[in-house]
Short mmCIF file of C-alpha atoms in Angstrom, two decimals:
data_model
loop_
_atom_site.label_atom_id
_atom_site.label_comp_id
_atom_site.label_asym_id
_atom_site.label_seq_id
_atom_site.Cartn_x
_atom_site.Cartn_y
_atom_site.Cartn_z
CA MET Q 1 -243.20 -96.88 25.60
CA LYS Q 2 -239.66 -98.13 25.16
CA ALA Q 3 -238.44 -96.09 28.10
CA LYS Q 4 -241.16 -97.51 30.25
CA ARG Q 5 -240.22 -101.08 29.39
CA LEU Q 6 -236.56 -100.37 30.17
CA GLU Q 7 -237.59 -98.96 33.50
CA GLY Q 8 -239.51 -102.13 34.26
CA VAL Q 9 -236.54 -104.30 33.32
CA MET Q 10 -234.16 -102.26 35.45
CA GLN Q 11 -236.51 -102.45 38.38
CA GLY Q 12 -236.45 -106.22 37.99
CA VAL Q 13 -232.65 -106.20 37.97
CA PHE Q 14 -232.51 -104.16 41.16
CA LEU Q 15 -235.07 -106.38 42.84
CA PHE Q 16 -233.15 -109.49 41.81
CA SER Q 17 -229.90 -108.10 43.23
CA ALA Q 18 -231.61 -107.28 46.49
CA LEU Q 19 -233.17 -110.71 46.66
CA ILE Q 20 -229.83 -112.47 46.28
CA SER Q 21 -228.54 -111.17 49.59
CA VAL Q 22 -231.80 -111.85 51.38
CA LEU Q 23 -231.88 -115.32 49.86
CA SER Q 24 -228.34 -116.09 50.95
CA ILE Q 25 -229.03 -115.21 54.56
CA ILE Q 26 -232.19 -117.31 54.52
CA LEU Q 27 -230.33 -120.26 52.98
CA ILE Q 28 -227.53 -119.92 55.53
CA ILE Q 29 -230.01 -120.01 58.37
CA ILE Q 30 -231.86 -123.01 56.93
CA PHE Q 31 -228.74 -125.07 56.27
CA MET Q 32 -227.09 -124.25 59.57
CA PHE Q 33 -230.13 -125.16 61.59
CA ALA Q 34 -231.03 -128.18 59.46
CA GLY Q 35 -227.49 -129.50 59.84
CA GLY Q 36 -227.02 -128.75 63.52
CA VAL Q 37 -230.33 -128.81 65.35
CA PRO Q 38 -231.16 -132.52 64.79
CA PHE Q 39 -227.82 -133.46 66.32
CA MET Q 40 -228.45 -131.22 69.33
CA MET Q 41 -231.86 -132.84 69.84
CA GLU Q 42 -230.43 -136.31 69.56
CA TYR Q 43 -227.43 -135.70 71.79
CA GLY Q 44 -229.38 -133.54 74.23
CA ILE Q 45 -229.16 -129.75 74.20
CA VAL Q 46 -228.11 -129.55 77.83
CA ASP Q 47 -225.38 -132.17 77.42
CA PHE Q 48 -224.19 -130.41 74.30
CA LEU Q 49 -224.17 -126.84 75.64
CA PHE Q 50 -223.09 -127.57 79.19
CA GLY Q 51 -220.97 -130.69 78.80
CA ASP Q 52 -217.36 -129.95 79.62
CA ARG Q 53 -215.81 -132.87 77.75
CA TRP Q 54 -215.09 -132.64 74.05
CA SER Q 55 -213.56 -135.92 72.88
CA PRO Q 56 -214.91 -136.88 69.48
CA SER Q 57 -212.55 -139.81 68.95
CA ASN Q 58 -213.28 -141.61 72.24
CA THR Q 59 -215.77 -144.44 72.34
CA PRO Q 60 -218.32 -143.48 73.29
CA SER Q 61 -217.49 -139.98 72.05
CA SER Q 62 -218.59 -136.93 73.97
CA PHE Q 63 -219.46 -133.57 72.50
CA GLY Q 64 -219.71 -131.00 75.26
CA ILE Q 65 -218.92 -127.52 73.99
CA LEU Q 66 -218.97 -125.62 77.28
CA PRO Q 67 -215.17 -125.15 77.15
CA MET Q 68 -215.50 -123.52 73.74
CA ILE Q 69 -218.46 -121.36 74.73
CA LEU Q 70 -216.58 -120.14 77.77
CA GLY Q 71 -213.41 -119.78 75.71
CA SER Q 72 -215.18 -117.54 73.21
CA ILE Q 73 -216.79 -115.46 75.94
CA PHE Q 74 -213.58 -115.05 77.97
CA VAL Q 75 -211.47 -114.16 74.97
CA THR Q 76 -214.07 -111.68 73.77
CA ILE Q 77 -214.35 -110.02 77.18
CA GLY Q 78 -210.58 -109.74 77.29
CA ALA Q 79 -210.48 -108.23 73.82
CA VAL Q 80 -213.10 -105.68 74.83
CA VAL Q 81 -211.25 -104.78 78.03
CA ILE Q 82 -208.05 -104.23 76.06
CA GLY Q 83 -209.36 -102.87 72.77
CA VAL Q 84 -212.33 -100.70 73.70
CA PRO Q 85 -210.63 -98.09 75.92
CA ILE Q 86 -207.78 -97.73 73.43
CA GLY Q 87 -210.21 -97.58 70.52
CA ILE Q 88 -212.53 -94.99 72.06
CA LEU Q 89 -209.67 -92.77 73.20
CA THR Q 90 -208.13 -92.99 69.74
CA ALA Q 91 -211.46 -92.01 68.21
CA VAL Q 92 -211.74 -89.02 70.58
CA PHE Q 93 -208.23 -88.00 69.70
CA MET Q 94 -208.87 -88.29 65.98
CA ALA Q 95 -212.16 -86.43 66.08
CA GLU Q 96 -211.26 -83.63 68.49
CA PHE Q 97 -207.56 -83.27 69.16
CA CYS Q 98 -205.65 -84.53 66.16
CA PRO Q 99 -203.61 -82.03 64.12
CA PRO Q 100 -204.76 -82.24 60.46
CA LYS Q 101 -201.34 -83.40 59.27
CA LEU Q 102 -201.28 -86.34 61.66
CA TYR Q 103 -204.88 -87.14 60.81
CA LYS Q 104 -203.91 -87.63 57.19
CA ILE Q 105 -201.71 -90.51 58.32
CA LEU Q 106 -203.81 -91.85 61.16
CA LYS Q 107 -207.09 -92.18 59.28
CA PRO Q 108 -205.77 -94.27 56.37
CA ALA Q 109 -203.75 -96.31 58.86
CA THR Q 110 -206.80 -97.31 60.89
CA ASN Q 111 -208.70 -98.00 57.67
CA LEU Q 112 -205.88 -100.22 56.51
CA MET Q 113 -206.03 -102.10 59.81
CA ALA Q 114 -209.56 -103.15 58.92
CA ALA Q 115 -208.43 -104.42 55.53
CA ILE Q 116 -205.57 -106.63 56.67
CA PRO Q 117 -206.51 -110.34 56.36
CA SER Q 118 -206.90 -111.95 59.75
CA ILE Q 119 -204.35 -114.67 59.02
CA VAL Q 120 -201.76 -111.88 58.76
CA TYR Q 121 -202.74 -110.69 62.23
CA GLY Q 122 -202.33 -114.23 63.46
CA PHE Q 123 -198.91 -114.48 61.94
CA PHE Q 124 -197.92 -111.15 63.46
CA ALA Q 125 -199.04 -112.36 66.89
CA LEU Q 126 -197.17 -115.62 66.41
CA GLN Q 127 -193.98 -113.72 65.65
CA LEU Q 128 -194.31 -110.99 68.26
CA ILE Q 129 -196.81 -111.63 71.05
CA VAL Q 130 -196.24 -115.37 71.48
CA PRO Q 131 -192.46 -115.11 72.19
CA ILE Q 132 -193.05 -112.26 74.64
CA MET Q 133 -195.77 -114.28 76.34
CA ARG Q 134 -193.46 -117.30 76.49
CA ASN Q 135 -190.91 -115.25 78.41
CA PHE Q 136 -193.58 -113.75 80.58
CA SER Q 137 -195.61 -116.78 81.58
CA GLY Q 138 -193.64 -119.82 80.45
CA GLY Q 139 -195.20 -122.63 78.47
CA THR Q 140 -195.78 -122.27 74.76
CA GLY Q 141 -196.89 -118.66 74.92
CA MET Q 142 -200.04 -119.65 73.08
CA ASN Q 143 -202.78 -118.91 75.54
CA MET Q 144 -205.88 -116.97 76.36
CA LEU Q 145 -204.05 -113.72 77.16
CA THR Q 146 -202.27 -113.84 73.80
CA ALA Q 147 -205.62 -114.24 72.07
CA MET Q 148 -207.13 -111.40 74.10
CA ILE Q 149 -204.34 -109.01 73.18
CA LEU Q 150 -204.49 -109.94 69.52
CA LEU Q 151 -208.26 -109.63 69.34
CA GLY Q 152 -208.05 -106.37 71.28
CA ILE Q 153 -205.89 -105.06 68.45
CA MET Q 154 -208.10 -106.56 65.77
CA ILE Q 155 -211.28 -104.86 67.00
CA LEU Q 156 -209.59 -101.43 67.07
CA PRO Q 157 -210.53 -100.38 63.52
CA THR Q 158 -214.18 -101.28 64.13
CA VAL Q 159 -214.33 -99.39 67.42
CA ILE Q 160 -212.32 -96.42 66.15
CA GLY Q 161 -214.16 -96.03 62.86
CA LEU Q 162 -217.68 -96.08 64.23
CA SER Q 163 -216.88 -94.11 67.40
CA GLU Q 164 -215.12 -91.41 65.43
CA SER Q 165 -217.97 -90.96 63.00
CA SER Q 166 -220.50 -90.80 65.82
CA LEU Q 167 -218.36 -88.18 67.61
CA ARG Q 168 -218.16 -86.19 64.40
CA SER Q 169 -221.90 -86.31 63.88
CA VAL Q 170 -222.59 -84.58 67.22
CA PRO Q 171 -224.10 -81.19 66.28
CA ARG Q 172 -221.55 -78.39 66.38
CA SER Q 173 -224.04 -76.29 68.37
CA TYR Q 174 -223.41 -78.45 71.46
CA TYR Q 175 -219.75 -77.66 71.18
CA THR Q 176 -220.24 -73.90 70.81
CA GLY Q 177 -222.88 -73.97 73.57
CA SER Q 178 -220.41 -75.46 76.00
CA MET Q 179 -217.52 -73.25 74.94
CA ALA Q 180 -219.73 -70.16 75.34
CA LEU Q 181 -220.24 -71.10 78.99
CA GLY Q 182 -216.52 -70.86 79.55
CA ALA Q 183 -215.73 -74.57 79.43
CA THR Q 184 -212.38 -75.68 78.05
CA HIS Q 185 -212.11 -77.71 74.86
CA GLU Q 186 -211.19 -80.81 76.91
CA ARG Q 187 -214.14 -80.49 79.26
CA THR Q 188 -216.49 -79.87 76.35
CA VAL Q 189 -215.30 -83.03 74.61
CA MET Q 190 -215.49 -85.21 77.72
CA LYS Q 191 -218.71 -83.91 79.24
CA VAL Q 192 -220.80 -82.88 76.24
CA ILE Q 193 -219.54 -84.39 72.98
CA MET Q 194 -218.78 -87.89 74.28
CA PRO Q 195 -222.08 -88.31 76.16
CA ALA Q 196 -223.92 -87.05 73.07
CA ALA Q 197 -222.18 -89.71 70.97
CA LYS Q 198 -222.80 -92.40 73.58
CA SER Q 199 -225.11 -94.66 71.61
CA GLY Q 200 -222.82 -94.62 68.56
CA ILE Q 201 -219.88 -95.49 70.76
CA ILE Q 202 -221.79 -98.34 72.39
CA SER Q 203 -222.75 -99.61 68.94
CA SER Q 204 -219.10 -99.62 67.95
CA VAL Q 205 -218.31 -101.75 70.99
CA ILE Q 206 -221.06 -104.21 70.12
CA LEU Q 207 -219.78 -104.54 66.56
CA GLY Q 208 -216.30 -105.03 68.02
CA VAL Q 209 -217.67 -107.85 70.16
CA GLY Q 210 -219.16 -109.42 67.05
CA ARG Q 211 -215.82 -109.19 65.31
CA ALA Q 212 -213.94 -110.70 68.26
CA ILE Q 213 -216.31 -113.59 68.79
CA GLY Q 214 -216.36 -114.49 65.10
CA GLU Q 215 -212.62 -114.27 64.52
CA THR Q 216 -211.08 -117.60 63.57
CA MET Q 217 -207.90 -117.77 61.53
CA ALA Q 218 -205.88 -115.42 63.69
CA VAL Q 219 -206.98 -117.07 66.91
CA VAL Q 220 -206.31 -120.63 65.80
CA LEU Q 221 -202.62 -119.81 65.34
CA ILE Q 222 -202.01 -118.45 68.80
CA ALA Q 223 -204.59 -119.63 71.33
CA GLY Q 224 -203.24 -123.10 72.12
CA ASN Q 225 -206.56 -124.70 71.14
CA GLN Q 226 -206.97 -127.13 74.06
CA PRO Q 227 -210.67 -128.08 74.32
CA ILE Q 228 -210.79 -127.72 78.09
CA ILE Q 229 -212.15 -124.98 80.30
CA PRO Q 230 -209.21 -122.62 80.83
CA GLN Q 231 -208.05 -122.56 84.45
CA SER Q 232 -206.15 -119.28 84.23
CA ILE Q 233 -205.58 -116.42 81.84
CA THR Q 234 -202.36 -118.06 80.68
CA SER Q 235 -204.01 -121.41 79.89
CA GLY Q 236 -204.55 -122.42 76.31
CA VAL Q 237 -208.06 -121.88 75.03
CA ARG Q 238 -210.27 -123.06 72.20
CA THR Q 239 -213.11 -120.94 70.90
CA LEU Q 240 -216.28 -121.93 69.05
CA THR Q 241 -214.85 -120.82 65.74
CA THR Q 242 -211.48 -122.49 66.11
CA ASN Q 243 -213.17 -125.69 67.25
CA ILE Q 244 -214.86 -125.89 63.87
CA VAL Q 245 -211.87 -124.99 61.75
CA LEU Q 246 -209.53 -127.36 63.58
CA GLU Q 247 -211.62 -130.48 63.09
CA MET Q 248 -213.90 -129.96 60.14
CA ALA Q 249 -211.32 -131.24 57.65
CA TYR Q 250 -211.41 -134.79 58.97
CA ALA Q 251 -214.71 -134.97 60.81
CA ALA Q 252 -217.42 -137.36 59.66
CA GLY Q 253 -220.82 -138.53 60.83
CA GLU Q 254 -221.84 -137.46 64.31
CA HIS Q 255 -218.61 -135.53 64.80
CA ARG Q 256 -219.30 -133.48 61.71
CA GLU Q 257 -222.83 -132.75 62.87
CA ALA Q 258 -221.51 -131.68 66.25
CA LEU Q 259 -219.26 -129.15 64.54
CA ILE Q 260 -222.15 -127.77 62.52
CA ALA Q 261 -224.12 -127.53 65.77
CA THR Q 262 -221.18 -125.57 67.19
CA GLY Q 263 -221.66 -123.23 64.26
CA VAL Q 264 -225.34 -122.89 65.15
CA VAL Q 265 -224.41 -121.82 68.68
CA LEU Q 266 -221.98 -119.26 67.29
CA PHE Q 267 -224.67 -118.06 64.92
CA VAL Q 268 -227.10 -117.57 67.79
CA PHE Q 269 -224.46 -115.51 69.59
CA ILE Q 270 -224.04 -113.33 66.52
CA LEU Q 271 -227.81 -112.94 66.16
CA MET Q 272 -228.04 -111.77 69.77
CA ILE Q 273 -225.23 -109.29 69.28
CA ASN Q 274 -226.83 -107.93 66.13
CA GLY Q 275 -230.21 -107.74 67.81
CA LEU Q 276 -228.65 -105.66 70.57
CA PHE Q 277 -226.99 -103.44 67.98
CA MET Q 278 -230.26 -102.86 66.16
CA MET Q 279 -232.07 -102.12 69.41
CA ILE Q 280 -229.58 -99.41 70.28
CA LYS Q 281 -229.74 -97.97 66.77
CA ARG Q 282 -233.50 -97.82 66.93
CA LYS Q 283 -233.41 -96.13 70.31
CA GLU Q 284 -230.94 -93.63 68.90
CA SER Q 285 -233.11 -92.72 65.92
CA LYS Q 286 -236.08 -92.23 68.24
CA ALA Q 287 -234.26 -89.90 70.64
CA MET R 1 -222.03 -45.81 81.81
CA SER R 2 -220.44 -48.05 79.22
CA LYS R 3 -220.09 -51.73 80.04
CA ILE R 4 -218.33 -52.49 76.78
CA SER R 5 -216.42 -50.08 74.57
CA ILE R 6 -215.48 -51.07 71.06
CA LYS R 7 -212.84 -48.85 69.56
CA ASP R 8 -211.94 -48.71 65.90
CA MET R 9 -212.18 -52.41 65.38
CA ASN R 10 -211.41 -54.27 62.15
CA LEU R 11 -211.99 -57.97 61.65
CA TRP R 12 -210.97 -60.33 58.90
CA TYR R 13 -211.97 -63.89 58.06
CA GLY R 14 -208.93 -64.86 56.03
CA ASP R 15 -208.72 -62.24 53.30
CA PHE R 16 -212.29 -61.08 53.72
CA GLN R 17 -212.73 -58.02 55.90
CA ALA R 18 -216.01 -58.44 57.77
CA LEU R 19 -215.86 -55.37 60.01
CA HIS R 20 -214.48 -51.95 59.14
CA GLY R 21 -213.44 -49.45 61.81
CA VAL R 22 -216.31 -50.25 64.15
CA SER R 23 -216.67 -48.12 67.27
CA LEU R 24 -219.53 -48.50 69.71
CA GLU R 25 -220.38 -47.95 73.37
CA ILE R 26 -222.62 -50.54 75.01
CA PRO R 27 -224.26 -49.07 78.12
CA GLN R 28 -224.66 -51.03 81.33
CA ASN R 29 -228.05 -52.50 82.29
CA GLU R 30 -229.60 -51.56 79.02
CA ILE R 31 -230.49 -53.44 75.88
CA THR R 32 -228.51 -52.73 72.76
CA ALA R 33 -229.86 -54.10 69.49
CA PHE R 34 -227.77 -54.79 66.40
CA ILE R 35 -229.81 -54.54 63.21
CA GLY R 36 -228.97 -54.76 59.54
CA PRO R 37 -229.31 -57.05 56.53
CA SER R 38 -227.81 -60.56 56.47
CA GLY R 39 -224.04 -60.71 56.21
CA CYS R 40 -223.56 -57.14 57.43
CA GLY R 41 -221.34 -58.09 60.36
CA LYS R 42 -223.68 -57.88 63.34
CA SER R 43 -223.31 -61.54 64.32
CA THR R 44 -219.58 -61.23 63.76
CA LEU R 45 -219.35 -58.34 66.18
CA ILE R 46 -221.46 -59.99 68.86
CA LYS R 47 -219.30 -63.12 68.64
CA SER R 48 -216.21 -60.97 69.14
CA LEU R 49 -217.51 -59.73 72.49
CA ASN R 50 -216.97 -63.10 74.17
CA ARG R 51 -214.24 -64.19 71.79
CA MET R 52 -216.27 -67.00 70.23
CA ASN R 53 -214.64 -65.84 67.01
CA ASP R 54 -211.45 -67.41 68.33
CA LEU R 55 -212.99 -70.73 67.30
CA VAL R 56 -213.27 -69.60 63.69
CA GLU R 57 -210.17 -70.46 61.75
CA GLY R 58 -208.46 -67.53 60.02
CA CYS R 59 -210.22 -64.88 62.10
CA ARG R 60 -208.03 -61.84 62.84
CA ILE R 61 -208.94 -58.78 64.86
CA GLU R 62 -207.46 -55.28 65.15
CA GLY R 63 -208.55 -52.55 67.54
CA ASP R 64 -209.79 -52.69 71.11
CA ILE R 65 -212.76 -54.19 72.88
CA LEU R 66 -212.89 -53.09 76.50
CA LEU R 67 -215.04 -54.81 79.11
CA ASP R 68 -215.16 -52.64 82.23
CA GLY R 69 -212.14 -50.81 80.83
CA LYS R 70 -210.07 -53.96 80.33
CA ASP R 71 -209.00 -55.12 76.88
CA ILE R 72 -210.44 -58.61 76.37
CA TYR R 73 -208.06 -59.36 73.52
CA LYS R 74 -204.95 -58.90 75.62
CA SER R 75 -202.78 -61.99 75.66
CA ASN R 76 -203.22 -62.53 79.40
CA THR R 77 -207.02 -62.59 79.22
CA ASN R 78 -208.51 -65.83 80.51
CA VAL R 79 -210.96 -66.67 77.76
CA ASN R 80 -212.91 -69.09 79.95
CA THR R 81 -213.49 -66.45 82.61
CA LEU R 82 -214.43 -63.95 79.93
CA ARG R 83 -217.04 -66.31 78.54
CA LYS R 84 -218.38 -66.89 82.02
CA ASP R 85 -218.79 -63.13 82.46
CA VAL R 86 -220.16 -62.60 78.97
CA GLY R 87 -222.80 -65.26 78.38
CA MET R 88 -224.32 -66.13 75.06
CA VAL R 89 -227.64 -67.36 73.69
CA PHE R 90 -227.74 -68.65 70.13
CA GLN R 91 -230.14 -68.40 67.24
CA GLN R 92 -231.07 -72.07 67.34
CA PRO R 93 -231.90 -73.28 70.85
CA ASN R 94 -229.01 -75.62 71.65
CA PRO R 95 -229.64 -77.36 74.95
CA PHE R 96 -227.33 -80.29 75.56
CA PRO R 97 -228.86 -83.77 75.13
CA MET R 98 -229.14 -84.28 78.88
CA SER R 99 -231.65 -83.54 81.62
CA ILE R 100 -232.90 -79.99 82.19
CA TYR R 101 -231.20 -80.01 85.58
CA ASN R 102 -227.85 -81.06 84.14
CA ASN R 103 -228.11 -78.47 81.39
CA ILE R 104 -228.37 -75.68 83.93
CA ALA R 105 -225.85 -77.22 86.34
CA TYR R 106 -223.29 -77.73 83.57
CA GLY R 107 -221.93 -74.17 83.70
CA PRO R 108 -221.62 -73.89 87.48
CA ARG R 109 -220.01 -77.33 87.61
CA THR R 110 -217.58 -76.21 84.91
CA HIS R 111 -216.56 -73.34 87.14
CA GLY R 112 -216.08 -75.51 90.19
CA VAL R 113 -219.42 -75.68 92.04
CA LYS R 114 -219.75 -79.22 93.41
CA ASP R 115 -222.07 -78.90 96.39
CA LYS R 116 -225.42 -80.51 95.56
CA LYS R 117 -227.45 -78.06 97.62
CA GLU R 118 -225.74 -75.05 96.08
CA LEU R 119 -226.33 -76.49 92.61
CA ASP R 120 -230.01 -77.05 93.41
CA GLU R 121 -230.31 -73.42 94.41
CA ILE R 122 -228.53 -72.15 91.32
CA VAL R 123 -230.70 -74.32 89.07
CA GLU R 124 -233.92 -73.10 90.64
CA LYS R 125 -232.86 -69.46 90.63
CA SER R 126 -231.66 -69.56 87.03
CA LEU R 127 -234.86 -71.22 85.86
CA ARG R 128 -236.93 -68.66 87.77
CA ASP R 129 -234.92 -65.79 86.30
CA ALA R 130 -235.49 -67.23 82.83
CA ALA R 131 -239.24 -67.41 83.57
CA ILE R 132 -239.51 -71.12 82.96
CA TRP R 133 -239.37 -72.58 86.48
CA ASP R 134 -243.12 -73.08 86.75
CA GLU R 135 -243.23 -74.93 83.46
CA VAL R 136 -240.44 -77.40 84.17
CA LYS R 137 -240.06 -77.65 87.94
CA ASP R 138 -241.62 -81.13 87.99
CA ASP R 139 -239.62 -82.33 85.00
CA LEU R 140 -236.07 -81.39 85.92
CA ASN R 141 -234.88 -84.89 85.06
CA LYS R 142 -236.55 -84.86 81.67
CA ASN R 143 -234.34 -84.62 78.60
CA ALA R 144 -234.07 -80.97 77.60
CA LEU R 145 -234.54 -81.91 73.95
CA SER R 146 -238.04 -83.23 74.65
CA ILE R 147 -239.58 -79.81 75.42
CA SER R 148 -240.77 -77.21 72.92
CA GLY R 149 -238.42 -74.90 71.01
CA GLY R 150 -239.53 -71.82 72.95
CA GLN R 151 -238.97 -73.61 76.24
CA GLN R 152 -235.62 -74.88 75.02
CA GLN R 153 -234.54 -71.33 74.29
CA ARG R 154 -235.48 -70.22 77.79
CA ILE R 155 -233.56 -73.23 79.14
CA CYS R 156 -230.58 -71.92 77.19
CA ILE R 157 -231.06 -68.48 78.71
CA ALA R 158 -231.26 -70.06 82.16
CA ARG R 159 -228.13 -72.04 81.38
CA ALA R 160 -226.32 -68.83 80.47
CA LEU R 161 -227.59 -67.09 83.64
CA ALA R 162 -226.46 -69.96 85.86
CA VAL R 163 -222.81 -68.92 85.65
CA GLN R 164 -223.73 -65.41 86.82
CA PRO R 165 -222.65 -63.41 83.81
CA GLU R 166 -222.59 -59.62 83.66
CA VAL R 167 -223.37 -59.36 79.99
CA LEU R 168 -225.76 -61.48 77.96
CA LEU R 169 -225.24 -61.73 74.21
CA MET R 170 -228.22 -62.91 72.21
CA ASP R 171 -227.73 -63.77 68.57
CA GLU R 172 -231.20 -63.65 66.99
CA PRO R 173 -232.66 -65.50 69.97
CA THR R 174 -236.22 -65.60 68.64
CA SER R 175 -235.79 -66.13 64.92
CA ALA R 176 -236.43 -69.87 65.22
CA LEU R 177 -239.45 -69.45 67.48
CA ASP R 178 -243.19 -68.99 67.09
CA PRO R 179 -244.82 -65.60 67.94
CA ILE R 180 -245.99 -66.62 71.42
CA SER R 181 -242.56 -67.93 72.43
CA THR R 182 -241.04 -64.81 70.92
CA ALA R 183 -243.27 -62.59 73.03
CA LYS R 184 -242.27 -64.51 76.15
CA ILE R 185 -238.57 -64.11 75.39
CA GLU R 186 -238.97 -60.40 74.67
CA GLU R 187 -240.77 -59.88 77.94
CA LEU R 188 -238.07 -61.84 79.70
CA VAL R 189 -235.30 -59.82 78.12
CA THR R 190 -236.78 -56.53 79.30
CA GLU R 191 -236.88 -57.94 82.82
CA LEU R 192 -233.33 -59.23 82.63
CA LYS R 193 -231.83 -55.84 81.86
CA GLU R 194 -232.27 -54.90 85.52
CA LYS R 195 -229.44 -57.24 86.34
CA TYR R 196 -227.57 -57.70 83.08
CA THR R 197 -226.27 -55.74 80.18
CA ILE R 198 -227.85 -57.17 77.07
CA VAL R 199 -226.73 -57.14 73.46
CA MET R 200 -229.14 -58.58 70.95
CA VAL R 201 -228.86 -59.24 67.24
CA THR R 202 -232.20 -59.17 65.51
CA HIS R 203 -233.63 -59.24 62.03
CA ASN R 204 -236.94 -58.07 63.30
CA MET R 205 -237.36 -54.25 63.21
CA GLN R 206 -240.41 -54.32 65.48
CA GLN R 207 -238.48 -56.39 67.97
CA ALA R 208 -235.63 -53.91 68.03
CA SER R 209 -237.98 -50.99 68.51
CA ARG R 210 -240.09 -52.79 71.12
CA VAL R 211 -237.30 -54.15 73.25
CA SER R 212 -234.10 -52.20 72.90
CA ASP R 213 -232.86 -48.95 74.42
CA HIS R 214 -230.03 -48.47 71.95
CA THR R 215 -229.66 -49.57 68.38
CA ALA R 216 -226.73 -49.93 66.03
CA PHE R 217 -227.42 -50.24 62.32
CA PHE R 218 -224.88 -52.30 60.39
CA PHE R 219 -224.31 -52.35 56.68
CA ASN R 220 -221.57 -54.12 54.75
CA GLY R 221 -219.31 -54.32 57.78
CA TYR R 222 -219.73 -50.70 58.85
CA ILE R 223 -221.84 -49.26 61.64
CA ILE R 224 -223.84 -46.69 59.69
CA GLU R 225 -225.65 -45.22 62.65
CA SER R 226 -226.06 -45.92 66.34
CA GLY R 227 -227.85 -44.31 69.22
CA ASP R 228 -231.06 -44.15 71.21
CA THR R 229 -233.57 -46.57 69.72
CA ARG R 230 -236.60 -44.27 69.81
CA LYS R 231 -234.74 -41.41 68.17
CA MET R 232 -233.27 -43.65 65.55
CA PHE R 233 -236.59 -45.22 64.60
CA THR R 234 -238.50 -41.94 64.53
CA ASN R 235 -235.83 -39.71 63.16
CA PRO R 236 -232.91 -41.54 61.56
CA LYS R 237 -229.96 -39.35 60.66
CA LYS R 238 -228.82 -41.31 57.64
CA LYS R 239 -230.79 -42.08 54.52
CA GLN R 240 -229.61 -45.73 54.52
CA THR R 241 -230.92 -46.24 58.03
CA GLU R 242 -234.25 -44.78 57.11
CA ASP R 243 -234.51 -46.98 54.03
CA TYR R 244 -233.69 -50.11 56.02
CA ILE R 245 -235.98 -49.38 58.94
CA SER R 246 -238.87 -48.53 56.64
CA GLY R 247 -238.30 -51.80 54.81
CA ARG R 248 -237.14 -50.36 51.51
CA PHE R 249 -234.24 -52.83 51.38
CA GLY R 250 -232.74 -55.65 53.41
#
């Protein structure tokens, strides 16, 4: 009888713990949308999303976040172009070519990369990438390309970790099947193992995109932060996230609501990315 | 005539000796069956014939294995060419997760065939030879994992045939299949011996006696007895062989 009651209590504890996380995500959604959507309606969704002027302190003030939307998209695309090939090739190397001794160093190193606080990445970029960029393109060196390179590095652990584990989970029988046909190790990896791990690798890229688009503290240090549509890859850029963090401290009234609405837009982006991720996962488990 | 000659071969996995002084002649265009209880070394020997054991860490081999009189363990042997000449079918059907067509075309492409028309011909011929063409000819672009296990195994046989091997190694090719699929594979194997030399590991005594021309009985890493299948099953020379065949152990 006593054991049964304890079991019931424990079940309650587990349920409560599970509910906390569900509750938080629900509360986040409610507060974000409650804070941001009324402003969007009032200001006009089209003017808000597609307006290219962001000048909160003008009278009348304008809150067009197109420069930030484009900034986030451009920077993320750049990060993917730089980080994904390096990340996938690293994962292939680690899963199929790496000598065990080197692996013992490489694996903890990539794990550590994921654990470094983003502000540290930003500081690193400020010290290293920005001066190089200044020599290369003139200006301050804080621009879109700098942000792309930094984010390309920052998404590496995500891409590497997930790609490697999906490569490792490819059944060994595919490998032996290919080798038994007289294929080389390299050909087997490229033509059989990698295609078999395709959906895992694509998932890793999508998660990398999520990481790049949501990154804030590192980007704010090195991107220049001008709220205008960047004219070239070496123009300064402001993203959705940095827009919020730059102005939230002093914003009030309509300005503050506009920043929350910026957060809503970012949130919708993240929801879409996660939806895509789940779709691919579901397809994978069906196949 | 012997296609493969194994002479006084010893094999170790690390410190464990898996094969002891094995000698065996494998005749051309006939079916040789390896029988024996689990862990007796028959799979180990078959994997040595196309050097798949090279992929096992700590595997060491002494003695000679001659294919057409040439030592396949000589340092100048091209392992990829060897594996093209000595094809292999595994216990679990292991088609690649791609279309049926690409499964069959994978081997020829690996060995340099690029011409689309030539590939089409190879694919059709291999599937016909593996007696599965009629079942899949309209579904060549279908994923090979979506068909039944018995069909998958014949796809794997077709895939092995597509690189035009001389020898076909089959490691318990029917143990994961239902009786009807097994019967189809057995029938196929007897047809294939016209063109290929076949070595087959099996746990199934009836299968060995039904299908094979020669049999080698393995026990604890030794070949206890080998020879003509009919003679061995009707009149085994060794007591151990008799006990195993009659199901007294194993």
